[in-house]
Amino acid sequence: LKAHLVAGETYTYESFANSGRILTITANSIDLTTEPGIATVTIALQQLCSNDSDCDDGKYCNGIESCNADGICQSAGSPCGNGYLCFEESDSCSLIAGDASVALTTDNYPGEISWDIKRNFDQEIVLSSPGYSSANTPQPILTVDLVAGEYTFTIRDTYGDGICCSVGTGSYTLTSNENVIAEGGEYGFGEVKYFTIGSDPTLLPTRNPTPNPTTISPTSSPTPAPTPVPTSNPTPVPTSSPTPAPTNILTSSPTPAPTNVPTSSPTHAQTSSPTFAPTPSPTLAPTQSPTT
């Protein structure tokens, strides 16, 4: 083997078999939780081209590709630029918000050790152990750039005795942005640590970037409000008091009572006692008993 690769790493032959073509070997993923471990690998030999369309592999993160004069495809590089990570699944770029590093010293049985760092939001393994073979030996420190979000670090020992301290004095240290997140060695079959990087990721355009806007601020003020502000009160204030009340409402004292009501005392006072007293009792009483 020419190189030991961790998940996501690529080894490149610049001129495979002196052909002038590039051969790449990429470790897409490595799973050491099974026995034996499983790795997914992509091997690609650069093909000769006659025009630029021959070079487009459909991968966003490879950037714009073109055919040079020797018939070799060339890539302009990642469209994301410095300080960003490229995500092929979403054709997008995210700002690097931090990093994580793993330093490890093996115990007497290095082949039992494995670990990985997983990005929680898509369960992608962003860094993993390469497979150890040297006992009781400090291993190279491995570092990965990370976008903002939550991550899970898992370390395992297939025998269940950790890496310290019954069969050696192994240890590990997980750091992020130079701060120690976790460390130890007495973890039995394994242990899990969670950590968070930065703030929410900043996404760039989902395809090769379009030109920057000509201005950042709006080119003109916002459009007017739906209707203008009234220039005066909606309707004039009344020029005088309201119109008179209906005519059937009294505006003054009631009109005089009907004319057939006496306007004054009777014209003539009541006459005095009767002019003549009643006539006297019958003039003559019967003269005698009725005649027979």
Coordinates of C-alpha atoms in Angstrom, one line a residue:
L1 CA 0.0 0.0 0.0
K2 CA 1.1 3.5 -0.8
A3 CA -0.8 5.2 2.0
H4 CA -3.1 4.6 5.0
L5 CA -6.3 6.5 4.4
V6 CA -9.0 7.7 6.9
A7 CA -12.6 8.1 5.8
G8 CA -12.9 10.9 3.3
E9 CA -9.2 11.0 2.3
T10 CA -7.8 10.5 -1.2
Y11 CA -4.5 9.2 -2.5
T12 CA -3.4 10.4 -5.9
Y13 CA -1.0 9.0 -8.5
E14 CA 0.0 11.9 -10.7
S15 CA 0.9 9.8 -13.7
F16 CA -0.3 6.3 -13.4
A17 CA 1.9 3.9 -15.3
N18 CA 3.6 6.9 -16.9
S19 CA 0.5 7.5 -18.9
G20 CA 0.1 11.1 -17.8
R21 CA -3.3 10.3 -16.4
I22 CA -4.2 10.7 -12.7
L23 CA -5.3 7.7 -10.7
T24 CA -7.2 8.5 -7.4
I25 CA -8.1 6.2 -4.6
T26 CA -10.7 7.6 -2.1
A27 CA -11.8 6.0 1.2
N28 CA -15.4 6.9 1.2
S29 CA -16.2 5.3 4.6
I30 CA -14.6 3.0 7.1
D31 CA -16.6 0.9 9.6
L32 CA -14.6 -0.8 12.3
T33 CA -17.5 -1.8 14.4
T34 CA -17.8 -5.1 12.5
E35 CA -15.4 -8.1 12.4
P36 CA -13.7 -7.8 9.9
G37 CA -14.0 -4.0 9.3
I38 CA -15.6 -2.7 6.2
A39 CA -14.3 0.1 3.9
T40 CA -16.0 1.6 0.9
V41 CA -13.4 2.8 -1.7
T42 CA -13.6 4.5 -5.0
I43 CA -10.7 4.1 -7.6
A44 CA -10.8 6.3 -10.6
L45 CA -8.4 6.5 -13.6
Q46 CA -8.5 9.8 -15.4
Q47 CA -9.7 9.3 -19.0
L48 CA -8.3 11.1 -22.1
C49 CA -10.6 13.8 -23.3
S50 CA -11.2 15.7 -26.6
N51 CA -13.3 18.6 -25.2
D52 CA -14.5 20.0 -21.9
S53 CA -17.7 18.1 -21.9
D54 CA -15.7 14.9 -21.6
C55 CA -14.4 16.1 -18.3
D56 CA -17.6 16.9 -16.4
D57 CA -18.1 14.2 -13.8
G58 CA -21.2 15.7 -12.4
K59 CA -19.7 16.3 -9.0
Y60 CA -20.2 19.7 -7.6
C61 CA -17.3 19.6 -5.2
N62 CA -14.8 19.0 -8.1
G63 CA -15.6 22.4 -9.5
I64 CA -15.5 23.3 -13.2
E65 CA -13.5 20.8 -15.2
S66 CA -11.9 21.3 -18.6
C67 CA -9.8 19.4 -21.2
N68 CA -6.2 20.6 -21.6
A69 CA -4.0 20.4 -24.7
D70 CA -2.7 16.9 -23.7
G71 CA -6.2 15.5 -23.5
I72 CA -6.1 15.4 -19.7
C73 CA -9.1 16.7 -17.7
Q74 CA -8.2 19.4 -15.2
S75 CA -10.3 20.7 -12.3
A76 CA -10.5 24.3 -11.2
G77 CA -10.8 23.0 -7.6
S78 CA -13.5 23.2 -5.1
P79 CA -16.1 25.9 -5.7
C80 CA -16.2 26.7 -2.0
G81 CA -12.9 28.5 -1.6
N82 CA -10.7 28.8 1.5
G83 CA -12.4 28.5 4.9
Y84 CA -15.4 26.4 3.6
L85 CA -16.2 22.7 3.3
C86 CA -18.0 21.3 0.3
F87 CA -21.1 19.1 0.6
E88 CA -21.7 16.9 -2.4
E89 CA -25.1 15.7 -1.2
S90 CA -26.6 19.2 -1.1
D91 CA -24.3 20.9 -3.7
S92 CA -23.4 23.5 -1.0
C93 CA -20.6 25.0 1.0
S94 CA -20.5 25.6 4.7
L95 CA -18.2 27.8 6.7
I96 CA -15.6 26.0 8.7
A97 CA -16.4 26.8 12.4
G98 CA -13.8 24.8 14.2
D99 CA -11.8 21.5 14.3
A100 CA -11.3 18.3 16.2
S101 CA -8.1 16.4 16.9
V102 CA -7.5 12.9 18.3
A103 CA -4.2 11.9 19.9
L104 CA -3.8 8.3 20.9
T105 CA -1.2 6.0 22.4
T106 CA -1.9 2.3 21.9
D107 CA -1.8 -0.5 24.6
N108 CA -0.4 -4.0 24.2
Y109 CA -3.2 -4.9 21.7
P110 CA -3.5 -2.0 19.2
G111 CA -5.7 -4.0 16.8
E112 CA -8.6 -3.9 19.2
I113 CA -8.8 -0.1 19.1
S114 CA -11.1 1.9 16.9
W115 CA -12.8 5.3 17.1
D116 CA -14.6 7.8 14.9
I117 CA -16.2 11.3 14.9
K118 CA -19.7 11.5 13.5
R119 CA -21.6 14.6 12.4
N120 CA -25.0 14.3 14.0
F121 CA -27.2 16.1 11.5
D122 CA -26.5 13.7 8.7
Q123 CA -24.7 10.8 10.5
E124 CA -21.6 11.3 8.3
I125 CA -18.3 10.0 9.7
V126 CA -15.9 12.9 9.3
L127 CA -12.9 11.3 10.9
S128 CA -12.0 7.8 12.0
S129 CA -9.1 5.7 13.2
P130 CA -6.8 4.3 10.4
G131 CA -6.3 0.9 12.1
Y132 CA -3.4 0.5 14.6
S133 CA -0.6 -2.2 14.6
S134 CA 2.2 -0.7 16.8
A135 CA 1.8 -1.6 20.5
N136 CA 2.4 1.0 23.2
T137 CA 3.2 3.7 20.7
P138 CA 2.0 7.3 20.4
Q139 CA 0.2 7.6 17.1
P140 CA 0.1 10.5 14.7
I141 CA -2.4 13.2 15.7
L142 CA -5.4 13.3 13.3
T143 CA -7.3 16.5 12.7
V144 CA -10.4 17.4 10.8
D145 CA -12.1 20.7 10.0
L146 CA -15.7 20.9 11.0
V147 CA -18.7 23.0 10.2
A148 CA -21.0 24.2 13.0
G149 CA -23.2 21.6 14.7
E150 CA -23.2 18.7 17.1
Y151 CA -20.8 15.8 16.9
T152 CA -20.3 12.4 18.5
F153 CA -17.0 10.9 19.3
T154 CA -17.0 7.1 20.0
I155 CA -14.0 5.0 21.0
R156 CA -14.1 1.2 21.2
D157 CA -12.1 -1.8 22.4
T158 CA -13.2 -5.2 21.0
Y159 CA -11.9 -7.2 23.9
G160 CA -13.6 -4.9 26.5
D161 CA -10.6 -3.8 28.6
G162 CA -10.0 -0.4 27.2
I163 CA -6.4 0.8 26.5
C164 CA -5.4 1.3 30.1
C165 CA -4.3 0.0 32.5
S166 CA -4.3 -3.8 32.8
V167 CA -2.6 -4.5 29.4
G168 CA -0.5 -1.4 28.8
T169 CA -0.7 2.3 29.5
G170 CA -2.6 3.6 26.4
S171 CA -4.6 6.8 26.4
Y172 CA -6.5 9.1 24.1
T173 CA -7.2 12.8 24.1
L174 CA -9.9 14.5 22.0
T175 CA -9.5 18.3 21.5
S176 CA -11.5 20.9 19.7
N177 CA -10.1 24.3 18.9
E178 CA -7.3 23.5 21.3
N179 CA -9.7 22.7 24.2
V180 CA -9.8 19.2 25.7
I181 CA -13.2 17.6 25.2
A182 CA -12.5 14.1 26.5
E183 CA -9.5 12.0 27.5
G184 CA -8.8 8.7 29.2
G185 CA -8.2 5.0 28.5
E186 CA -10.2 3.0 31.1
Y187 CA -13.4 2.6 29.1
G188 CA -14.1 -1.1 28.8
F189 CA -15.8 -1.9 25.5
G190 CA -16.0 1.8 24.7
E191 CA -17.4 5.2 25.6
V192 CA -19.2 8.1 23.8
K193 CA -18.6 11.8 24.1
Y194 CA -20.7 14.6 22.6
F195 CA -19.5 18.1 21.6
T196 CA -20.7 21.1 19.7
I197 CA -18.8 23.3 17.2
G198 CA -19.5 27.0 16.6
S199 CA -22.9 28.4 15.5
D200 CA -25.3 27.6 12.8
P201 CA -23.5 27.0 9.4
T202 CA -23.5 29.6 6.8
L203 CA -24.6 28.3 3.4
L204 CA -23.2 29.5 0.1
P205 CA -25.0 29.3 -3.2
T206 CA -26.2 25.7 -4.1
R207 CA -24.3 25.7 -7.4
N208 CA -21.2 27.3 -8.8
P209 CA -21.4 30.9 -7.4
T210 CA -23.2 33.5 -9.4
P211 CA -21.8 37.0 -9.6
N212 CA -22.0 39.1 -6.5
P213 CA -24.9 41.6 -6.4
T214 CA -24.1 45.0 -7.7
T215 CA -25.1 46.6 -4.4
I216 CA -25.8 45.2 -1.0
S217 CA -28.5 47.7 -0.1
P218 CA -31.7 48.1 -2.1
T219 CA -31.3 50.1 -5.3
S220 CA -34.2 52.4 -4.2
S221 CA -36.4 53.1 -1.4
P222 CA -39.3 50.7 -0.8
T223 CA -42.4 51.3 -2.8
P224 CA -44.9 53.7 -1.4
A225 CA -47.4 52.6 1.2
P226 CA -50.6 51.1 -0.2
T227 CA -52.4 54.5 0.0
P228 CA -51.1 58.0 0.7
V229 CA -51.5 59.6 4.0
P230 CA -54.5 61.9 3.9
T231 CA -53.6 65.5 3.3
S232 CA -56.5 66.8 5.5
N233 CA -59.2 65.5 7.7
P234 CA -61.3 63.0 5.8
T235 CA -64.4 65.3 5.6
P236 CA -64.7 69.0 6.5
V237 CA -65.9 69.9 10.0
P238 CA -69.6 71.0 9.8
T239 CA -69.9 74.7 9.1
S240 CA -72.8 75.2 11.5
S241 CA -74.8 73.4 14.1
P242 CA -76.9 70.6 12.9
T243 CA -80.2 71.3 11.1
P244 CA -83.2 72.0 13.3
A245 CA -84.9 69.2 15.0
P246 CA -88.0 67.8 13.3
T247 CA -90.9 70.2 13.3
N248 CA -93.1 67.9 15.4
I249 CA -90.8 68.5 18.3
L250 CA -92.0 71.5 20.3
T251 CA -89.7 74.5 19.8
S252 CA -91.8 76.7 22.2
S253 CA -94.6 76.5 24.6
P254 CA -97.7 74.7 23.4
T255 CA -100.1 76.5 21.2
P256 CA -103.4 77.6 22.8
A257 CA -105.9 75.1 23.8
P258 CA -108.7 74.4 21.3
T259 CA -111.1 77.3 20.8
N260 CA -114.1 75.4 22.2
V261 CA -112.6 75.5 25.6
P262 CA -114.0 78.6 27.3
T263 CA -111.6 81.4 27.1
S264 CA -113.0 83.1 30.2
S265 CA -115.8 82.8 32.8
P266 CA -119.3 82.5 31.4
T267 CA -120.6 85.6 29.8
H268 CA -123.5 85.9 32.2
A269 CA -123.5 85.0 35.7
Q270 CA -126.2 82.6 36.9
T271 CA -129.5 84.3 37.4
S272 CA -130.7 84.8 40.9
S273 CA -133.2 82.7 42.6
P274 CA -136.2 81.9 40.5
T275 CA -138.3 85.0 39.8
F276 CA -141.4 83.6 41.2
A277 CA -141.7 81.2 44.0
P278 CA -143.8 78.1 43.4
T279 CA -147.4 78.6 43.4
P280 CA -149.1 77.8 46.7
S281 CA -150.8 74.6 47.5
P282 CA -153.9 73.9 45.6
T283 CA -156.3 76.8 46.0
L284 CA -159.3 74.9 47.3
A285 CA -159.5 71.8 49.3
P286 CA -162.3 69.5 48.5
T287 CA -165.5 71.0 49.7
Q288 CA -167.1 67.8 50.9
S289 CA -167.0 64.2 50.5
P290 CA -167.5 63.0 47.1
T291 CA -170.9 63.1 46.0
T292 CA -172.8 59.9 45.4

